[in-house]
PDB file of C-alpha atoms in Angstrom:
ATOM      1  CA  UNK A 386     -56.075 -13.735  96.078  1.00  0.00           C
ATOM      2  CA  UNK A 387     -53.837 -13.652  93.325  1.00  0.00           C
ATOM      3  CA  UNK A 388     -51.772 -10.195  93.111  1.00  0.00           C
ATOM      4  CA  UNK A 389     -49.612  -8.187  90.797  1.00  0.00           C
ATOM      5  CA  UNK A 390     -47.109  -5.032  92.187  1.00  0.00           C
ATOM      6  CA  UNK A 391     -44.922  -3.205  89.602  1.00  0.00           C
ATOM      7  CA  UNK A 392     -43.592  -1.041  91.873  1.00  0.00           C
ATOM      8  CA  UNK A 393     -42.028   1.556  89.496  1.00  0.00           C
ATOM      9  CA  UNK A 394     -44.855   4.116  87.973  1.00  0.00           C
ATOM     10  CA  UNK A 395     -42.485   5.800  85.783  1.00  0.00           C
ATOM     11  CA  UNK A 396     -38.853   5.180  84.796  1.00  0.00           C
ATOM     12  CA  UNK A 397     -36.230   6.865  82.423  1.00  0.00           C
ATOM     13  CA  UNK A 398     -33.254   5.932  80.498  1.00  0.00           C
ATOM     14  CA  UNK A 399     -31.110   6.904  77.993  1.00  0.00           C
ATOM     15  CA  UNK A 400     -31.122   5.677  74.648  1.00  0.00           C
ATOM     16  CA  UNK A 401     -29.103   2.888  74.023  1.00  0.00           C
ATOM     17  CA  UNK A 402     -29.024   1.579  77.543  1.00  0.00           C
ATOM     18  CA  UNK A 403     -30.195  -0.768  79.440  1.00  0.00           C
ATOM     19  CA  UNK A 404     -33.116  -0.736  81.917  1.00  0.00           C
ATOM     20  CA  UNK A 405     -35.016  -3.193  84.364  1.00  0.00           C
ATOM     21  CA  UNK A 406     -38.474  -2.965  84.997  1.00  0.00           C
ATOM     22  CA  UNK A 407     -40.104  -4.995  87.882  1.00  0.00           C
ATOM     23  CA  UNK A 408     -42.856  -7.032  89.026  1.00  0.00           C
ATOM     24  CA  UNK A 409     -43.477  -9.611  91.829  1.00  0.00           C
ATOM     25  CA  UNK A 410     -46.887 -11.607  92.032  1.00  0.00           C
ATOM     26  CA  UNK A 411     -48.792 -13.610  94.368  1.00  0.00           C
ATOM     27  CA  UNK A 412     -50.294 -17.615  93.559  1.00  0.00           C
ATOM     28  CA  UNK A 413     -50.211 -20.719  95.606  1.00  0.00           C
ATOM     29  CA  UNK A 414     -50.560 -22.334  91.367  1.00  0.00           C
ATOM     30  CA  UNK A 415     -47.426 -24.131  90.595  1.00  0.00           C
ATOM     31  CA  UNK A 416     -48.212 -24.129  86.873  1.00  0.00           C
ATOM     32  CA  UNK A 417     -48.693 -20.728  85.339  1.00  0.00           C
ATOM     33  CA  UNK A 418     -47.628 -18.414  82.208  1.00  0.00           C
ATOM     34  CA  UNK A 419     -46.251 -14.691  82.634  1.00  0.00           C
ATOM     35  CA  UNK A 420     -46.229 -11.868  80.527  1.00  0.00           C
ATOM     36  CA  UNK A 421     -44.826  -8.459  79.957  1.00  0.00           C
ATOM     37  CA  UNK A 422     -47.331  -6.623  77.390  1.00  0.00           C
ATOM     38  CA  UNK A 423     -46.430  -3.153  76.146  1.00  0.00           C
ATOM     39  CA  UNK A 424     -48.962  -0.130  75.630  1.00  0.00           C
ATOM     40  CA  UNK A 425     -47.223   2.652  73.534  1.00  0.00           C
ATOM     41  CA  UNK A 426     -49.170   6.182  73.606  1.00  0.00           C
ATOM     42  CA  UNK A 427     -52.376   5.715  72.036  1.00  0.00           C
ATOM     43  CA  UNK A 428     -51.749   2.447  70.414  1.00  0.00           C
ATOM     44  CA  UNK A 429     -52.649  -1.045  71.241  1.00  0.00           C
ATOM     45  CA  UNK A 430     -51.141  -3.498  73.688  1.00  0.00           C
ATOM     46  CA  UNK A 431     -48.582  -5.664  72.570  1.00  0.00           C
ATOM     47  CA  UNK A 432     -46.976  -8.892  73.359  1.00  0.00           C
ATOM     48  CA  UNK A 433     -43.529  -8.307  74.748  1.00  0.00           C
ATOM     49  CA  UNK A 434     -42.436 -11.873  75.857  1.00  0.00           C
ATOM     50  CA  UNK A 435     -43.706 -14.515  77.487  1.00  0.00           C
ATOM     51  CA  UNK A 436     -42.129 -17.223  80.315  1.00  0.00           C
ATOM     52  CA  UNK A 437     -43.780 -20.784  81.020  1.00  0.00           C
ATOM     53  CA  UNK A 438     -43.405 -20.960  85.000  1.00  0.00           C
ATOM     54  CA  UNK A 439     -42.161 -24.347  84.548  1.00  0.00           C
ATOM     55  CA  UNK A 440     -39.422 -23.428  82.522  1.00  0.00           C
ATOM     56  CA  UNK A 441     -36.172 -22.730  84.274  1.00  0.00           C
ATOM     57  CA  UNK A 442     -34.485 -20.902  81.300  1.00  0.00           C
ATOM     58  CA  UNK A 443     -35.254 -17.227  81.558  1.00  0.00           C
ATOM     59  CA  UNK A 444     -36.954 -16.044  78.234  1.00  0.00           C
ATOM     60  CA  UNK A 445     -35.202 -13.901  75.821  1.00  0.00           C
ATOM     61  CA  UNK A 446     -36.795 -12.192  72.732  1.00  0.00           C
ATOM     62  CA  UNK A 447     -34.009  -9.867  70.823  1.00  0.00           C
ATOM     63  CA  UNK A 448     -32.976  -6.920  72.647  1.00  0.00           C
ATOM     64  CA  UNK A 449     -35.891  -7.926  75.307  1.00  0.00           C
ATOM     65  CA  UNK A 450     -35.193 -10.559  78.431  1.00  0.00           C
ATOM     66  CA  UNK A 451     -36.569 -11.721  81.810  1.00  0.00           C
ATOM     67  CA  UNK A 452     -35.076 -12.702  85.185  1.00  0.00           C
ATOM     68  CA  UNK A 453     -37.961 -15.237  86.272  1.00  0.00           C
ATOM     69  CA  UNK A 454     -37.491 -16.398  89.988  1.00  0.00           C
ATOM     70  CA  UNK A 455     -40.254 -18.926  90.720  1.00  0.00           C
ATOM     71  CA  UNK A 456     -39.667 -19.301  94.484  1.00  0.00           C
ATOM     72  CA  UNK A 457     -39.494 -14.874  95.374  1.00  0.00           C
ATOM     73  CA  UNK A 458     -42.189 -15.028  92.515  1.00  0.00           C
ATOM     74  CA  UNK A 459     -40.355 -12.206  90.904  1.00  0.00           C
ATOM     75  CA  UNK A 460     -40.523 -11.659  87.023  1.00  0.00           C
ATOM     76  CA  UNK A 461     -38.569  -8.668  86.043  1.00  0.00           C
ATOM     77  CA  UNK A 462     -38.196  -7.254  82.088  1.00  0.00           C
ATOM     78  CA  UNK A 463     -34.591  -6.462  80.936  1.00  0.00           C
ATOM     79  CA  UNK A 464     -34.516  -4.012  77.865  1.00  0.00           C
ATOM     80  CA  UNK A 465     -31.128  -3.680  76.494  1.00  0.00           C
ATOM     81  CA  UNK A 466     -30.003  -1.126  74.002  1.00  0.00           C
ATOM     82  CA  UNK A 467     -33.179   0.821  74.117  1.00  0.00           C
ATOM     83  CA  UNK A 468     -34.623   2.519  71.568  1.00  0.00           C
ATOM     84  CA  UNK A 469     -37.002   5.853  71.055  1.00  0.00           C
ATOM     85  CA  UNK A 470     -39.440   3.292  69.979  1.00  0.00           C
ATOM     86  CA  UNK A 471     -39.174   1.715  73.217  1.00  0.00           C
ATOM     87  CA  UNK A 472     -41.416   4.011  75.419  1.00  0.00           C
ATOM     88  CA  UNK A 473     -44.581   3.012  76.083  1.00  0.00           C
ATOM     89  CA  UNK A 474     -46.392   1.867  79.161  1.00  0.00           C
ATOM     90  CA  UNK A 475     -45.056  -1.799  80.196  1.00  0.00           C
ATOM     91  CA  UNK A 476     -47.361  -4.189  81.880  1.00  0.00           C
ATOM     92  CA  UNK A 477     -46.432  -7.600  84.201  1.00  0.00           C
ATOM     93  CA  UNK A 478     -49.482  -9.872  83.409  1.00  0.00           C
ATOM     94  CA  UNK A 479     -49.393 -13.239  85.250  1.00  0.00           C
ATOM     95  CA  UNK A 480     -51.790 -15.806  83.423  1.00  0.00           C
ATOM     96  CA  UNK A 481     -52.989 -18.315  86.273  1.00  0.00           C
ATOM     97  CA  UNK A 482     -55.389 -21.035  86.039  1.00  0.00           C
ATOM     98  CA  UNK A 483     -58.279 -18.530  86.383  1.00  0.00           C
ATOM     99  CA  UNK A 484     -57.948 -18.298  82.406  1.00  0.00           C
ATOM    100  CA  UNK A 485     -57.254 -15.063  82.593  1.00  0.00           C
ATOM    101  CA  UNK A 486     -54.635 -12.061  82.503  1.00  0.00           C
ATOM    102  CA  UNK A 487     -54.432 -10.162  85.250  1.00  0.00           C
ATOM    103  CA  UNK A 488     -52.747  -7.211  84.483  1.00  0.00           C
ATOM    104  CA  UNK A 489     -49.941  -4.867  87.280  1.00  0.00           C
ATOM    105  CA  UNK A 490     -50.584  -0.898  87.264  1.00  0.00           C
ATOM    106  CA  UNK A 491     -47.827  -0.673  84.795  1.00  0.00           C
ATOM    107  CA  UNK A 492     -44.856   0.933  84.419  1.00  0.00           C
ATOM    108  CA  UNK A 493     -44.515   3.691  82.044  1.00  0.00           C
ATOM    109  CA  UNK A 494     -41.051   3.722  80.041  1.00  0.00           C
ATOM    110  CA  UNK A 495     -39.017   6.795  79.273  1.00  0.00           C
ATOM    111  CA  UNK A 496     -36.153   6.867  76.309  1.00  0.00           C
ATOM    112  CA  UNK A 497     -34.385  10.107  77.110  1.00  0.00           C
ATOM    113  CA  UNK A 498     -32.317  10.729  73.682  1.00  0.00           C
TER     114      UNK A 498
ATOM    115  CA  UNK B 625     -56.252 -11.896  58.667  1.00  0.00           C
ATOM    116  CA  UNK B 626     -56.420  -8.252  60.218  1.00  0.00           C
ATOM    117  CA  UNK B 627     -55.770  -9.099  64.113  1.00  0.00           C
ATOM    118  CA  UNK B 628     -58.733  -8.063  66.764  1.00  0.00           C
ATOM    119  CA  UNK B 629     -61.142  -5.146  65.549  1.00  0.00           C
ATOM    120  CA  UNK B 630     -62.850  -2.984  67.376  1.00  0.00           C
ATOM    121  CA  UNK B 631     -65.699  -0.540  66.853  1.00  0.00           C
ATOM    122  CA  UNK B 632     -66.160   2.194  66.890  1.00  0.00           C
ATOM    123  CA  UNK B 633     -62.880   3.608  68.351  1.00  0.00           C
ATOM    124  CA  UNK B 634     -64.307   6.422  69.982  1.00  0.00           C
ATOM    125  CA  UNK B 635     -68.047   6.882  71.716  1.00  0.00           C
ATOM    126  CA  UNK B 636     -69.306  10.215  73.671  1.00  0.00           C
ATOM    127  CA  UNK B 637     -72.742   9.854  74.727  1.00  0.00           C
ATOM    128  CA  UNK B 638     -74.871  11.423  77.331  1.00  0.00           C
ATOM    129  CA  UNK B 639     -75.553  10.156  80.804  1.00  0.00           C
ATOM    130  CA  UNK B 640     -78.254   7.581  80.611  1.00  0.00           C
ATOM    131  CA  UNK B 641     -77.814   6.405  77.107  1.00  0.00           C
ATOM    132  CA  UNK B 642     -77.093   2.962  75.854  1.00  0.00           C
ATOM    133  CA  UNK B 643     -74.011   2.094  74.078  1.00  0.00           C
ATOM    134  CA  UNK B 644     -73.128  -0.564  72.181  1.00  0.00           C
ATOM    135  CA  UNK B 645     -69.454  -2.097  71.263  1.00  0.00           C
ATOM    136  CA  UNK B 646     -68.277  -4.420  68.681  1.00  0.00           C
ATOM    137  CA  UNK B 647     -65.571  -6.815  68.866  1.00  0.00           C
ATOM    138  CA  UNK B 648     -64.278  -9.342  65.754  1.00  0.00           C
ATOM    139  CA  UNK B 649     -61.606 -11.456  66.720  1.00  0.00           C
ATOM    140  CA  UNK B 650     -58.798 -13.343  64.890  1.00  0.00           C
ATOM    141  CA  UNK B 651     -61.131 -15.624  63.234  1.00  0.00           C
ATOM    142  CA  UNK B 652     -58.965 -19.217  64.565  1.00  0.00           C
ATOM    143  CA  UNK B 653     -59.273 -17.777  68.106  1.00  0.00           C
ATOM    144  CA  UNK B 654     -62.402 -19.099  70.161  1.00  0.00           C
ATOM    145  CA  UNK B 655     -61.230 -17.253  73.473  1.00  0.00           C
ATOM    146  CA  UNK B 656     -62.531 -13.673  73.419  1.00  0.00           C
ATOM    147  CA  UNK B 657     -62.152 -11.279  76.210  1.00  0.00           C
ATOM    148  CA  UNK B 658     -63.273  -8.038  77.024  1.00  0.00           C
ATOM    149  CA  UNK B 659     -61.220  -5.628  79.799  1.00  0.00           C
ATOM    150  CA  UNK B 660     -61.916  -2.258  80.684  1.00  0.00           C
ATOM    151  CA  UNK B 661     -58.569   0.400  80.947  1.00  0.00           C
ATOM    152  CA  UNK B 662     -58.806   3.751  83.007  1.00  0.00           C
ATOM    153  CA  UNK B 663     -56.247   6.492  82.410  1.00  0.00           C
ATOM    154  CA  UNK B 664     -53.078   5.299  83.848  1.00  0.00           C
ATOM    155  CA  UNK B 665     -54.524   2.405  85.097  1.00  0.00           C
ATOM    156  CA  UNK B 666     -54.019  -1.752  83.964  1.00  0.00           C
ATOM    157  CA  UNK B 667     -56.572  -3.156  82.388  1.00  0.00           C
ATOM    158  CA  UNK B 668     -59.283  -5.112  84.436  1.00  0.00           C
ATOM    159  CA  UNK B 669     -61.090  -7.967  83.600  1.00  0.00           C
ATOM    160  CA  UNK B 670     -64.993  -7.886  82.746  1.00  0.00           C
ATOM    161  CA  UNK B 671     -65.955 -11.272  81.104  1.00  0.00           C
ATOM    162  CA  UNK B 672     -64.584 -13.845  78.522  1.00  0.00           C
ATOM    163  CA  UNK B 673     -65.958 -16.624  76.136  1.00  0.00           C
ATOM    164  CA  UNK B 674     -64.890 -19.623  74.723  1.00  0.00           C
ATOM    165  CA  UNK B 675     -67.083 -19.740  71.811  1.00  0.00           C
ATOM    166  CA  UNK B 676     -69.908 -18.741  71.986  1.00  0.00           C
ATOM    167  CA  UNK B 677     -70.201 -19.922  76.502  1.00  0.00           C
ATOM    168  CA  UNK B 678     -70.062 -16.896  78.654  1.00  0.00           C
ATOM    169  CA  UNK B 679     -67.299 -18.617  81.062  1.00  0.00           C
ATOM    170  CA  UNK B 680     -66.703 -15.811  83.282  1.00  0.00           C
ATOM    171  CA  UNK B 681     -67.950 -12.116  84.674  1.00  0.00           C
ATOM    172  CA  UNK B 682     -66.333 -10.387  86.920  1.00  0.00           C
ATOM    173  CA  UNK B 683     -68.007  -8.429  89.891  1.00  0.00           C
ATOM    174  CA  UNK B 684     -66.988  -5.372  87.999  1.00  0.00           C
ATOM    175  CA  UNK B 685     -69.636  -6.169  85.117  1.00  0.00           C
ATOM    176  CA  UNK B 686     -72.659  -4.363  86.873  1.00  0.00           C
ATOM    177  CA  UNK B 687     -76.571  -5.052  85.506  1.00  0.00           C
ATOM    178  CA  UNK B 688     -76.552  -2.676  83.322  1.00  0.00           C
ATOM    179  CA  UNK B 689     -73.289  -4.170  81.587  1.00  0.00           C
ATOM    180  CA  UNK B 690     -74.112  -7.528  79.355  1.00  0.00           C
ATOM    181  CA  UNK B 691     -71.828  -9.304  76.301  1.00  0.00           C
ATOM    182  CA  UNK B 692     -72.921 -11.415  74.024  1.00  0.00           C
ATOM    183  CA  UNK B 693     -71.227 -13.658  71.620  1.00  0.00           C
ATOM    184  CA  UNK B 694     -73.568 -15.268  69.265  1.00  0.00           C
ATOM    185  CA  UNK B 695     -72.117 -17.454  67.057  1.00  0.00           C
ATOM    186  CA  UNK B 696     -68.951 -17.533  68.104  1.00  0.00           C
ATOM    187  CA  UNK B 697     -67.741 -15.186  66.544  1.00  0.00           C
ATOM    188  CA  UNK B 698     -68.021 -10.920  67.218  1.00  0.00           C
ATOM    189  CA  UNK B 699     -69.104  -9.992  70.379  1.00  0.00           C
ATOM    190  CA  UNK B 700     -70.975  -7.066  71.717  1.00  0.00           C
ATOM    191  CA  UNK B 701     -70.874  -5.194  74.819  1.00  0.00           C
ATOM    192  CA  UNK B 702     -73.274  -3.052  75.724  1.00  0.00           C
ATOM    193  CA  UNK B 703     -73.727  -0.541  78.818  1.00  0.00           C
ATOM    194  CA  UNK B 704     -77.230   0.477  79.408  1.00  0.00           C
ATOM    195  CA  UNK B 705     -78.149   3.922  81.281  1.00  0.00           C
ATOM    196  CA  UNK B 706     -74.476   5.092  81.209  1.00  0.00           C
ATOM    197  CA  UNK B 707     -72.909   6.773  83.596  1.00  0.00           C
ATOM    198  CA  UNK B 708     -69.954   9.075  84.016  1.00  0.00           C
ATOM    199  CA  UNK B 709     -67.514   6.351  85.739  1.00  0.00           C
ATOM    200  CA  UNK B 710     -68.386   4.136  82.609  1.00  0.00           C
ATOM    201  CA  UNK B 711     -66.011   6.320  80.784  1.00  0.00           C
ATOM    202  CA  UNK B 712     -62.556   4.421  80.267  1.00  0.00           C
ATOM    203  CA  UNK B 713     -61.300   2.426  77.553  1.00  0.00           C
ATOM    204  CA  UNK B 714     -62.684  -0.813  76.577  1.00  0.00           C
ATOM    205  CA  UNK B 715     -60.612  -3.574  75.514  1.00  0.00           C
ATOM    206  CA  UNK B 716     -61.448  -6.646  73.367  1.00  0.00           C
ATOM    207  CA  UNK B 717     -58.709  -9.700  73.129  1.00  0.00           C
ATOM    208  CA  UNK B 718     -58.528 -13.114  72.082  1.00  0.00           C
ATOM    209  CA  UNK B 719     -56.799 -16.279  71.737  1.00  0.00           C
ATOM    210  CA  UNK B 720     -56.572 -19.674  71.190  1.00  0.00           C
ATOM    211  CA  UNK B 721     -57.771 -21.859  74.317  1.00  0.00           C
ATOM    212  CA  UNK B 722     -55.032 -23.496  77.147  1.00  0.00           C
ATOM    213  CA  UNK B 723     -55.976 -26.995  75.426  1.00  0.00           C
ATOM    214  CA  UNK B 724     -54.456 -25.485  72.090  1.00  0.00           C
ATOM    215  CA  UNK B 725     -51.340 -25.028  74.138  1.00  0.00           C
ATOM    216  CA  UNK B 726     -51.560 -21.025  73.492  1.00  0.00           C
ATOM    217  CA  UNK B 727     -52.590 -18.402  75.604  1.00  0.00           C
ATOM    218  CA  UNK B 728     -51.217 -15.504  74.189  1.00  0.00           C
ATOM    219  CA  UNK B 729     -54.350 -12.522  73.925  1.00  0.00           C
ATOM    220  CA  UNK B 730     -54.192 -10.304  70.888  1.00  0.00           C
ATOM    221  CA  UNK B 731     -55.480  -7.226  71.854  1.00  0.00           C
ATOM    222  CA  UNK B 732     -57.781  -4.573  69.656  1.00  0.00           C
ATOM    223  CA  UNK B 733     -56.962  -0.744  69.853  1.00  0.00           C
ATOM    224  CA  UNK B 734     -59.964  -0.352  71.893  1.00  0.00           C
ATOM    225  CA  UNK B 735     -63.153   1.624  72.155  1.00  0.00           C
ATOM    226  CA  UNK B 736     -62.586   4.542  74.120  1.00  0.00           C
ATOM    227  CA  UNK B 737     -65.624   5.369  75.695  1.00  0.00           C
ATOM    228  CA  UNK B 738     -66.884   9.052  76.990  1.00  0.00           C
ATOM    229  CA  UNK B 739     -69.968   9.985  79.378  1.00  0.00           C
ATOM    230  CA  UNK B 740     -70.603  13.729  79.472  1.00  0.00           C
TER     231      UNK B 740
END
């Protein structure tokens, strides 16, 4: 069975720094996307960043980067600099050749000011 | 091009009534997917199409749950009899297909759905 853990339900940081948020999976697939999405209060989920699994080079989108290790089948989200606008419920969603997301409990961001 | 819409955002109904959802998707995309979100929960996967082929339902998607997609296009998805664990948020994405060489969902704001 294919598996998602974000083992961090909540975590807080101050504005302007920088914070890691986790996630390791489980897949015998070689060949597979990954995904952080972002759910802010009330609002719709949102495309963070994405990594190819066949891609060495970690990811990087502005202020937003990952540290993808294929072989511990770890996929964490670096947020530097964060900002108020930056809370939000994060979610680690491997896509695997079932076609599908399949989403972690999530991880919900706090910016302390 | 407005992104994924969803209708209507918000449905209370009583136990035992029908309800139906509405989903138009980006109108390139011929993925569409529908996920169901509990309070503090990830979303879970019910069923997705590529066009207008039902591809996939999960276990989740009792008998009384069925999605259509017609023409390709919008989708419905419709609970019959309710019930009180229906109630959750209901989540409508799509995308381009993995032969398009994207598989990034857009997601919808949702129908939030409540069963008094």
């Amino acid at each position: 069975a294919q598996t998602v853990t974000q083992s961090q339900p909540e975590m807080s940081v101050q504005e302007a720094e920088t914070v890691t948020l986790s996630c390791t999976y489980d897949t015998s697939e070689s060949d597979y996307y990954l995904f952080w999405y972002k759910q802010p209060p009330s609002r719709q989920m949102i495309l963070v960043i994405r990594q190819e699994a066949y891609k060495q080079q970690n990811a990087t989108e502005n202020r937003f980067s990952v540290n993808f290790q294929k072989a511990a089948k770890s996929f964490s989200l670096k947020i530097s600099d964060s900002q108020l606008g930056d809370a939000a419920m994060y979610f680690c969603a491997p896509f695997f050749g079932n076609e599908k997301l399949t989403f972690g409990t999530g991880t919900r961001l706090t910016i302390i000011p | 091009d407005t992104g994924v819409s969803q209708n209507p955002r918000h449905k209370i109904t009583k136990r035992g009534q029908n309800v139906t959802f509405r989903c138009d998707p980006i109108s390139e995309h011929n993925r569409l997917y529908w996920y169901r979100q509990t309070l503090g929960q990830g979303p879970e996967f019910l069923t997705y199409f590529q066009n207008e082929a039902q591809l996939e339902k999960s276990r989740l998607l009792s008998d009384r749950f069925s999605a259509e997609r017609p023409k390709g296009s919008f989708s419905t998805l419709e609970i019959q009899r309710t019930e009180q664990g229906d109630s959750a948020m209901y989540l409508c994405a799509s995308s381009l297909d993995r032969n398009s060489g994207a598989n990034v969902l857009t997601f919808g704001a949702g129908s939030r759905l409540t069963v008094l």
